[in-house]
XYZ file of N, CA and C in Angstrom:
642
model
N 23.540 21.596 90.338
C 22.964 20.837 89.236
C 21.448 20.942 89.208
N 20.847 20.990 90.395
C 19.394 21.033 90.488
C 18.817 22.338 89.942
N 19.610 23.404 89.920
C 19.117 24.704 89.457
C 19.515 25.002 88.012
N 20.240 24.091 87.364
C 20.666 24.323 85.986
C 19.489 24.159 85.030
N 19.503 24.929 83.966
C 18.525 24.739 82.898
C 18.894 23.476 82.124
N 17.972 23.011 81.288
C 18.258 21.820 80.497
C 19.434 22.070 79.555
N 19.520 23.254 78.991
C 20.643 23.588 78.114
C 21.968 23.539 78.873
N 21.968 24.034 80.116
C 23.177 23.978 80.933
C 23.540 22.536 81.288
N 22.527 21.723 81.579
C 22.789 20.318 81.872
C 23.402 19.609 80.671
N 22.899 19.900 79.470
C 23.463 19.297 78.265
C 24.915 19.727 78.070
N 25.206 20.995 78.359
C 26.582 21.478 78.242
C 27.494 20.748 79.234
N 27.020 20.556 80.465
C 27.816 19.846 81.461
C 28.030 18.389 81.076
N 27.079 17.804 80.360
C 27.200 16.400 79.982
C 28.319 16.153 78.981
N 28.865 17.217 78.373
C 29.952 17.069 77.412
C 31.322 16.974 78.097
N 31.373 17.140 79.408
C 32.643 17.082 80.119
C 33.234 15.667 80.070
N 34.522 15.584 80.352
C 35.190 14.286 80.387
C 36.248 14.301 81.479
N 36.480 13.160 82.063
C 37.498 13.015 83.095
C 37.359 11.647 83.731
N 38.452 11.145 84.284
C 38.389 9.801 84.877
C 39.490 9.623 85.908
N 39.381 8.552 86.684
C 40.424 8.125 87.617
C 40.479 6.611 87.562
N 41.652 6.059 87.796
C 41.788 4.609 87.760
C 43.234 4.185 87.848
N 43.610 3.216 87.023
C 44.939 2.612 87.068
C 45.614 2.774 85.719
N 46.885 3.159 85.724
C 47.684 3.225 84.505
C 48.574 1.990 84.429
N 48.455 1.249 83.344
C 49.270 0.058 83.122
C 50.318 0.388 82.075
N 51.599 0.145 82.405
C 52.710 0.504 81.529
C 53.417 -0.752 81.046
N 53.527 -0.896 79.735
C 54.280 -1.982 79.108
C 55.243 -1.349 78.106
N 56.487 -1.153 78.538
C 57.442 -0.458 77.685
C 57.005 0.979 77.500
N 56.813 1.396 76.251
C 56.371 2.761 75.985
C 54.873 2.819 75.662
N 54.153 1.715 75.922
C 52.703 1.667 75.719
C 52.013 1.802 77.077
N 51.065 2.735 77.175
C 50.298 2.934 78.410
C 48.819 2.687 78.141
N 48.192 1.987 79.070
C 46.740 1.803 79.007
C 46.136 2.312 80.299
N 45.063 3.093 80.175
C 44.390 3.667 81.328
C 43.087 2.900 81.579
N 43.029 2.215 82.716
C 41.826 1.491 83.127
C 40.952 2.472 83.905
N 39.846 2.867 83.321
C 38.993 3.910 83.896
C 38.033 3.287 84.912
N 38.363 3.401 86.186
C 37.514 2.844 87.235
C 36.435 3.825 87.671
N 36.677 5.111 87.509
C 35.680 6.165 87.696
C 35.724 7.005 86.428
N 34.571 7.195 85.778
C 34.569 7.898 84.500
C 33.345 8.795 84.416
N 33.554 10.045 84.013
C 32.424 10.958 83.870
C 31.496 10.510 82.745
N 32.063 10.003 81.664
C 31.261 9.480 80.561
C 30.919 8.008 80.824
N 29.893 7.455 80.160
C 29.499 6.067 80.417
C 30.638 5.091 80.153
N 30.737 4.038 80.970
C 31.756 3.012 80.712
C 31.404 2.224 79.460
N 32.398 1.556 78.897
C 32.141 0.701 77.746
C 32.661 1.241 76.438
N 33.368 2.372 76.485
C 33.930 2.922 75.258
C 35.166 2.160 74.831
N 35.841 2.604 73.765
C 37.047 1.917 73.304
C 38.162 1.997 74.340
N 39.088 1.035 74.281
C 40.220 1.017 75.206
C 41.042 2.296 75.056
N 41.520 2.801 76.195
C 42.296 4.048 76.231
C 43.776 3.670 76.271
N 44.424 3.666 75.119
C 45.807 3.208 75.006
C 46.598 4.217 74.186
N 47.813 4.543 74.653
C 48.635 5.502 73.942
C 50.113 5.146 73.977
N 50.846 5.720 73.053
C 52.295 5.584 72.980
C 52.911 6.789 73.673
N 53.768 6.548 74.680
C 54.324 7.616 75.503
C 55.818 7.781 75.224
N 56.264 9.037 75.196
C 57.674 9.326 74.971
C 58.062 10.563 75.769
N 59.075 10.415 76.638
C 59.582 11.559 77.403
C 60.559 12.328 76.532
N 60.136 13.505 76.079
C 61.015 14.376 75.306
C 62.097 14.947 76.212
N 61.718 15.321 77.438
C 62.620 15.722 78.511
C 62.036 15.145 79.801
N 62.767 15.189 80.940
C 62.193 14.700 82.190
C 60.928 15.449 82.610
N 60.714 16.655 82.057
C 59.558 17.463 82.432
C 58.499 17.547 81.330
N 58.705 16.895 80.208
C 57.812 17.037 79.058
C 57.555 15.666 78.431
N 56.273 15.306 78.364
C 55.868 13.986 77.899
C 54.979 14.112 76.667
N 55.257 13.310 75.643
C 54.452 13.283 74.427
C 53.617 12.013 74.417
N 52.342 12.147 74.068
C 51.431 11.007 74.025
C 50.708 10.995 72.683
N 50.710 9.820 72.026
C 50.023 9.661 70.747
C 49.120 8.442 70.813
N 47.886 8.606 70.388
C 46.975 7.479 70.331
C 47.466 6.430 69.358
N 47.335 5.159 69.724
C 47.808 4.098 68.839
C 47.077 4.112 67.504
N 45.860 4.627 67.508
C 45.098 4.686 66.256
C 45.351 5.973 65.485
N 46.272 6.812 65.995
C 46.603 8.057 65.315
C 45.574 9.160 65.470
N 44.641 9.005 66.402
C 43.535 9.960 66.511
C 43.895 11.208 67.313
N 45.007 11.193 68.060
C 45.331 12.381 68.848
C 46.827 12.449 69.116
N 47.275 13.651 69.416
C 48.648 13.920 69.849
C 48.561 14.909 70.995
N 49.131 14.553 72.152
C 49.051 15.420 73.338
C 50.447 15.683 73.891
N 50.619 16.877 74.444
C 51.872 17.274 75.076
C 51.587 17.559 76.544
N 52.285 16.859 77.427
C 52.108 17.022 78.870
C 53.357 17.663 79.466
N 53.156 18.752 80.203
C 54.250 19.481 80.831
C 54.087 19.423 82.342
N 55.135 19.018 83.056
C 55.058 18.929 84.515
C 54.932 20.316 85.151
N 54.006 20.465 86.084
C 53.901 21.687 86.875
C 54.910 21.607 88.017
N 55.761 22.617 88.180
C 56.786 22.542 89.237
C 56.199 22.281 90.617
N 55.028 22.850 90.903
C 54.438 22.691 92.228
C 53.892 21.286 92.471
N 53.887 20.428 91.432
C 53.385 19.064 91.612
C 54.452 18.116 92.148
N 55.689 18.578 92.231
C 56.762 17.725 92.736
C 56.753 17.722 94.260
N 57.258 16.648 94.825
C 57.279 16.525 96.279
C 56.481 15.319 96.733
N 55.705 15.491 97.784
C 54.926 14.396 98.345
C 53.810 13.969 97.388
N 53.725 12.671 97.100
C 52.690 12.131 96.220
C 52.069 10.902 96.860
N 50.745 10.846 96.890
C 50.058 9.673 97.434
C 48.612 9.634 96.940
N 47.959 8.507 97.170
C 46.559 8.365 96.804
C 45.826 7.464 97.772
N 44.564 7.747 98.022
C 43.686 6.920 98.857
C 42.510 6.484 97.995
N 42.226 5.184 97.978
C 41.065 4.685 97.246
C 39.934 4.441 98.229
N 38.722 4.802 97.827
C 37.569 4.763 98.730
C 36.412 4.013 98.092
N 35.523 3.513 98.960
C 34.316 2.841 98.490
C 33.170 3.230 99.400
N 31.975 3.375 98.830
C 30.802 3.727 99.621
C 30.446 2.566 100.545
N 30.246 2.870 101.830
C 30.000 1.821 102.818
C 28.760 1.002 102.485
N 27.703 1.653 101.997
C 26.449 0.957 101.729
C 26.219 0.697 100.244
N 27.206 1.031 99.404
C 27.074 0.843 97.951
C 28.463 0.523 97.401
N 28.960 -0.708 97.601
C 30.351 -1.049 97.285
C 30.761 -0.773 95.846
N 29.804 -0.778 94.912
C 30.167 -0.532 93.520
C 30.519 0.928 93.266
N 30.148 1.812 94.195
C 30.440 3.240 94.039
C 31.806 3.534 94.645
N 32.693 4.140 93.836
C 34.071 4.350 94.262
C 34.441 5.834 94.242
N 35.536 6.126 94.947
C 36.077 7.484 94.974
C 37.569 7.384 95.266
N 38.278 8.478 95.058
C 39.694 8.505 95.424
C 40.115 9.944 95.709
N 41.134 10.065 96.546
C 41.737 11.354 96.878
C 43.222 11.244 96.570
N 43.724 12.143 95.726
C 45.108 12.108 95.266
C 45.807 13.418 95.586
N 47.090 13.317 95.936
C 47.923 14.502 96.174
C 49.193 14.369 95.354
N 49.546 15.429 94.628
C 50.807 15.512 93.890
C 51.427 16.854 94.223
N 52.374 16.846 95.147
C 52.968 18.103 95.588
C 51.916 18.999 96.210
N 51.737 20.187 95.644
C 50.773 21.147 96.201
C 49.376 20.966 95.629
N 49.195 20.025 94.697
C 47.903 19.842 94.044
C 47.149 18.636 94.602
N 45.826 18.694 94.509
C 45.010 17.556 94.905
C 43.911 17.337 93.866
N 43.397 16.119 93.838
C 42.234 15.783 93.036
C 41.355 14.837 93.841
N 40.073 15.164 93.918
C 39.092 14.247 94.493
C 38.164 13.815 93.376
N 38.033 12.505 93.192
C 37.138 11.950 92.170
C 36.148 11.025 92.850
N 34.855 11.158 92.521
C 33.816 10.320 93.116
C 32.786 9.941 92.065
N 32.477 8.657 92.007
C 31.442 8.186 91.100
C 30.099 8.759 91.516
N 29.195 8.963 90.568
C 27.851 9.473 90.845
C 27.072 8.461 91.692
N 26.077 8.943 92.477
C 25.296 8.031 93.322
C 24.553 6.966 92.528
N 24.075 7.300 91.310
C 23.435 6.322 90.438
C 24.435 5.952 89.346
N 24.899 4.708 89.353
C 25.922 4.301 88.405
C 25.339 4.200 86.997
N 26.132 4.611 86.023
C 25.682 4.562 84.638
C 25.842 3.148 84.080
N 24.908 2.699 83.253
C 25.094 1.415 82.578
C 26.157 1.530 81.506
N 26.821 0.408 81.202
C 27.816 0.401 80.135
C 27.163 0.786 78.816
N 27.872 1.585 78.035
C 27.296 2.081 76.789
C 28.408 2.532 75.873
N 28.191 2.413 74.588
C 29.154 2.942 73.630
C 28.824 4.381 73.253
N 27.748 4.915 73.825
C 27.335 6.276 73.540
C 27.922 7.271 74.521
N 27.287 8.445 74.593
C 27.768 9.520 75.441
C 26.741 9.833 76.517
N 27.199 10.572 77.536
C 26.322 10.906 78.650
C 25.111 11.711 78.182
N 25.298 12.574 77.200
C 24.175 13.383 76.733
C 23.024 12.507 76.230
N 23.343 11.335 75.649
C 22.304 10.430 75.152
C 21.499 9.849 76.304
N 22.185 9.481 77.392
C 21.485 8.945 78.548
C 20.688 10.037 79.257
N 21.217 11.256 79.226
C 20.523 12.377 79.857
C 19.176 12.625 79.166
N 19.175 12.505 77.864
C 17.952 12.765 77.105
C 16.901 11.680 77.315
N 17.319 10.518 77.817
C 16.399 9.390 77.934
C 15.742 9.275 79.303
N 16.094 10.148 80.256
C 15.534 10.054 81.604
C 14.685 11.281 81.896
N 13.929 11.199 82.978
C 13.071 12.314 83.374
C 13.915 13.465 83.908
N 13.397 14.697 83.871
C 14.149 15.849 84.400
C 14.596 15.659 85.845
N 13.822 14.939 86.649
C 14.177 14.757 88.058
C 15.443 13.923 88.225
N 15.731 13.048 87.268
C 16.899 12.168 87.374
C 18.155 12.759 86.746
N 18.018 13.792 85.939
C 19.179 14.328 85.227
C 20.295 14.802 86.151
N 19.997 15.534 87.246
C 21.092 15.947 88.127
C 21.897 14.774 88.682
N 21.243 13.644 88.951
C 21.958 12.499 89.504
C 22.913 11.887 88.481
N 22.560 11.943 87.195
C 23.461 11.434 86.165
C 24.679 12.339 85.979
N 24.531 13.611 86.330
C 25.631 14.571 86.189
C 26.490 14.678 87.451
N 26.138 13.936 88.494
C 26.745 14.125 89.816
C 28.052 13.372 90.013
N 28.802 13.143 88.922
C 30.148 12.582 89.032
C 31.102 13.739 89.322
N 31.786 13.679 90.454
C 32.634 14.806 90.864
C 34.106 14.531 90.598
N 34.738 15.449 89.881
C 36.188 15.512 89.779
C 36.573 16.940 90.141
N 37.110 17.116 91.331
C 37.443 18.442 91.857
C 38.948 18.551 92.065
N 39.524 19.599 91.498
C 40.971 19.805 91.470
C 41.303 21.127 92.143
N 42.417 21.184 92.865
C 42.819 22.443 93.487
C 44.173 22.330 94.163
N 44.440 23.264 95.089
C 45.721 23.319 95.794
C 45.487 23.410 97.298
N 46.375 22.758 98.033
C 46.237 22.782 99.501
C 47.210 23.768 100.157
N 48.211 24.228 99.414
C 49.168 25.243 99.884
C 49.750 24.888 101.252
N 50.198 23.635 101.356
C 50.855 23.131 102.570
C 49.988 23.250 103.819
N 48.676 23.289 103.637
C 47.789 23.360 104.791
C 47.626 24.756 105.352
N 48.227 25.767 104.713
C 48.120 27.137 105.222
C 46.711 27.688 105.047
N 46.006 27.208 104.048
C 44.618 27.613 103.806
C 43.810 26.350 103.543
N 42.488 26.406 103.634
C 41.698 25.218 103.291
C 42.008 24.742 101.883
N 41.762 23.458 101.640
C 42.038 22.856 100.339
C 41.035 23.420 99.330
N 41.396 24.491 98.677
C 40.449 25.210 97.823
C 40.341 24.587 96.440
N 39.098 24.304 96.017
C 38.809 23.746 94.710
C 38.847 24.865 93.665
N 39.652 24.676 92.621
C 39.761 25.679 91.557
C 39.068 25.240 90.267
N 38.909 23.932 90.068
C 38.239 23.399 88.890
C 37.414 22.185 89.322
N 36.224 22.040 88.748
C 35.380 20.911 89.115
C 34.367 20.628 88.016
N 33.994 19.362 87.874
C 32.895 19.008 86.985
C 31.565 19.492 87.543
N 31.544 19.855 88.814
C 30.368 20.443 89.455
C 30.652 21.930 89.647
N 30.141 22.806 88.777
C 30.527 24.222 88.811
C 30.348 24.888 90.165
N 29.333 24.487 90.918
C 29.105 25.094 92.222
C 30.174 24.798 93.250
N 31.063 23.850 92.948
C 32.120 23.486 93.894
C 33.331 24.412 93.803
N 33.480 25.152 92.731
C 34.646 26.026 92.575
C 34.645 27.069 93.686
N 35.756 27.159 94.407
C 35.871 28.070 95.537
C 35.600 27.413 96.869
N 34.994 26.219 96.873
C 34.739 25.497 98.120
C 36.033 24.925 98.677
N 36.017 24.583 99.947
C 37.137 23.887 100.582
C 36.828 22.395 100.625
N 37.716 21.583 100.059
C 37.522 20.134 100.112
C 37.784 19.614 101.513
N 38.837 20.123 102.148
C 39.216 19.714 103.508
C 39.607 20.948 104.302
N 39.552 20.827 105.617
C 39.973 21.927 106.483
C 41.488 22.075 106.439
N 41.976 23.284 106.735
C 43.396 23.570 106.604
C 44.243 22.903 107.675
N 43.626 22.438 108.762
C 44.441 21.905 109.852
C 45.060 20.563 109.508
N 44.544 19.893 108.485
C 45.000 18.534 108.235
C 46.382 18.499 107.596
N 47.237 17.575 108.037
C 48.598 17.443 107.537
C 48.576 16.695 106.210
N 48.769 17.406 105.109
C 48.644 16.793 103.788
C 49.714 15.731 103.552
N 50.855 15.820 104.231
C 51.959 14.905 103.970
C 51.719 13.507 104.509
N 50.760 13.333 105.408
C 50.522 12.042 106.040
C 49.081 11.608 105.806
N 48.810 10.799 104.780
C 47.422 10.410 104.490
C 46.779 9.588 105.594
N 47.583 8.951 106.444
C 46.999 8.159 107.529
C 46.412 9.031 108.633
N 46.747 10.331 108.622
C 46.253 11.217 109.676
C 44.904 11.853 109.345
N 44.362 11.595 108.164
C 43.077 12.181 107.787
C 41.989 11.646 108.708
N 41.289 12.520 109.456
C 40.237 12.059 110.365
C 39.161 11.265 109.640
N 38.722 10.179 110.268
C 37.732 9.299 109.650
C 36.458 10.053 109.285
N 36.029 10.972 110.149
C 34.792 11.722 109.883
C 34.930 12.604 108.657
N 36.100 13.237 108.464
C 36.322 14.071 107.286
C 36.368 13.224 106.021
N 37.027 12.080 106.123
C 37.123 11.185 104.982
C 35.740 10.699 104.544
N 34.904 10.349 105.519
C 33.581 9.795 105.224
C 32.686 10.808 104.519
N 32.918 12.094 104.776
C 32.016 13.139 104.265
C 32.563 13.862 103.040
N 33.597 13.348 102.410
C 34.192 14.039 101.271
C 33.210 14.179 100.115
N 33.265 15.337 99.459
C 32.538 15.531 98.218
C 31.182 16.190 98.369
N 30.666 16.651 97.231
C 29.351 17.294 97.200
C 28.241 16.276 97.409
N 28.463 15.037 96.955
C 27.474 13.973 97.119
C 28.136 12.804 97.849
N 28.393 12.947 99.163
C 29.068 11.878 99.895
C 28.216 10.615 99.956
N 28.887 9.490 100.187
C 28.179 8.222 100.302
C 27.240 8.256 101.501
N 26.088 7.616 101.355
C 25.065 7.648 102.411
C 25.616 7.160 103.745
N 26.393 6.089 103.733
C 26.981 5.566 104.963
C 28.422 5.979 105.156
N 28.889 6.943 104.340
C 30.265 7.416 104.418
C 31.192 6.643 103.493
N 32.335 7.268 103.203
C 33.385 6.605 102.416
C 34.284 5.809 103.343
N 34.761 4.673 102.869
C 35.683 3.834 103.630
C 36.927 3.556 102.788
N 38.096 3.534 103.442
C 39.331 3.206 102.734
C 39.313 1.742 102.296
N 39.802 1.494 101.097
C 39.926 0.119 100.598
C 41.208 0.006 99.786
N 41.639 -1.233 99.574
C 42.738 -1.485 98.651
C 42.187 -1.414 97.235
N 42.936 -0.824 96.354
C 42.490 -0.661 94.976
C 42.442 -2.000 94.268
N 41.319 -2.260 93.583
C 41.190 -3.456 92.760
C 41.879 -3.202 91.429
N 43.065 -3.744 91.265
C 43.830 -3.535 90.036
C 43.362 -4.531 88.984
N 42.989 -4.076 87.790
C 42.566 -5.004 86.737
C 43.641 -6.042 86.454
N 43.218 -7.275 86.217
C 44.167 -8.362 85.980
C 44.204 -8.800 84.530
N 43.250 -8.347 83.722
C 43.216 -8.721 82.310
C 43.647 -7.525 81.473
N 44.735 -7.664 80.760
C 45.270 -6.562 79.956
C 44.621 -6.555 78.579
N 44.498 -5.369 78.026
C 43.993 -5.210 76.669
C 45.116 -5.517 75.689
N 44.888 -6.386 74.721
C 45.901 -6.667 73.733
C 46.061 -5.465 72.821
N 47.291 -5.128 72.532
C 47.570 -3.971 71.673
C 48.417 -4.447 70.500
N 48.320 -3.743 69.380
C 49.109 -4.138 68.226
C 50.592 -3.944 68.460
N 51.402 -4.786 67.883
C 52.844 -4.703 68.064
C 53.395 -3.516 67.285
């Protein structure tokens, strides 16, 4: 991020992605975005879900603004788990590590938290000095495959382009048992690890639901 031109930084600011909690009420799903690449404070993320087949899911925005088709990847079946993390010296900063079969995702909030806003990240980027822009872009969502531990956990896609091809974790770790992850490895996860390390925590599940139209 530090070596990107301003034009490249603006392009990166258009990315989107989040991690959090999915709340299901019948066929209505709401996604509570606890880590979000874009500034918090946007409209509620609520959709109507319908399983066309056990492997194919249709999602439509309640406001009619989008229609999405989700297809299960065969390699995502099997062991599934998630670990929620918090920065030891900055409790408001969160992260999580998720495994779905052979796939993994690591999501980490940026070191400088964004203020709530109805705008976009590009607007906040334009309002700060060049020295601060990389920190606003430093929200990491890194996706890849662990291949049963046969090779390092290789990142194939990331909001941080320089992370593609990196190993998130060493290959020796047993992906099937999240309790076996060494504390030192857990503390140092990500391109911008927490200053005092990441610590495991119980996920704070939102208790106030968004009202949706009947």
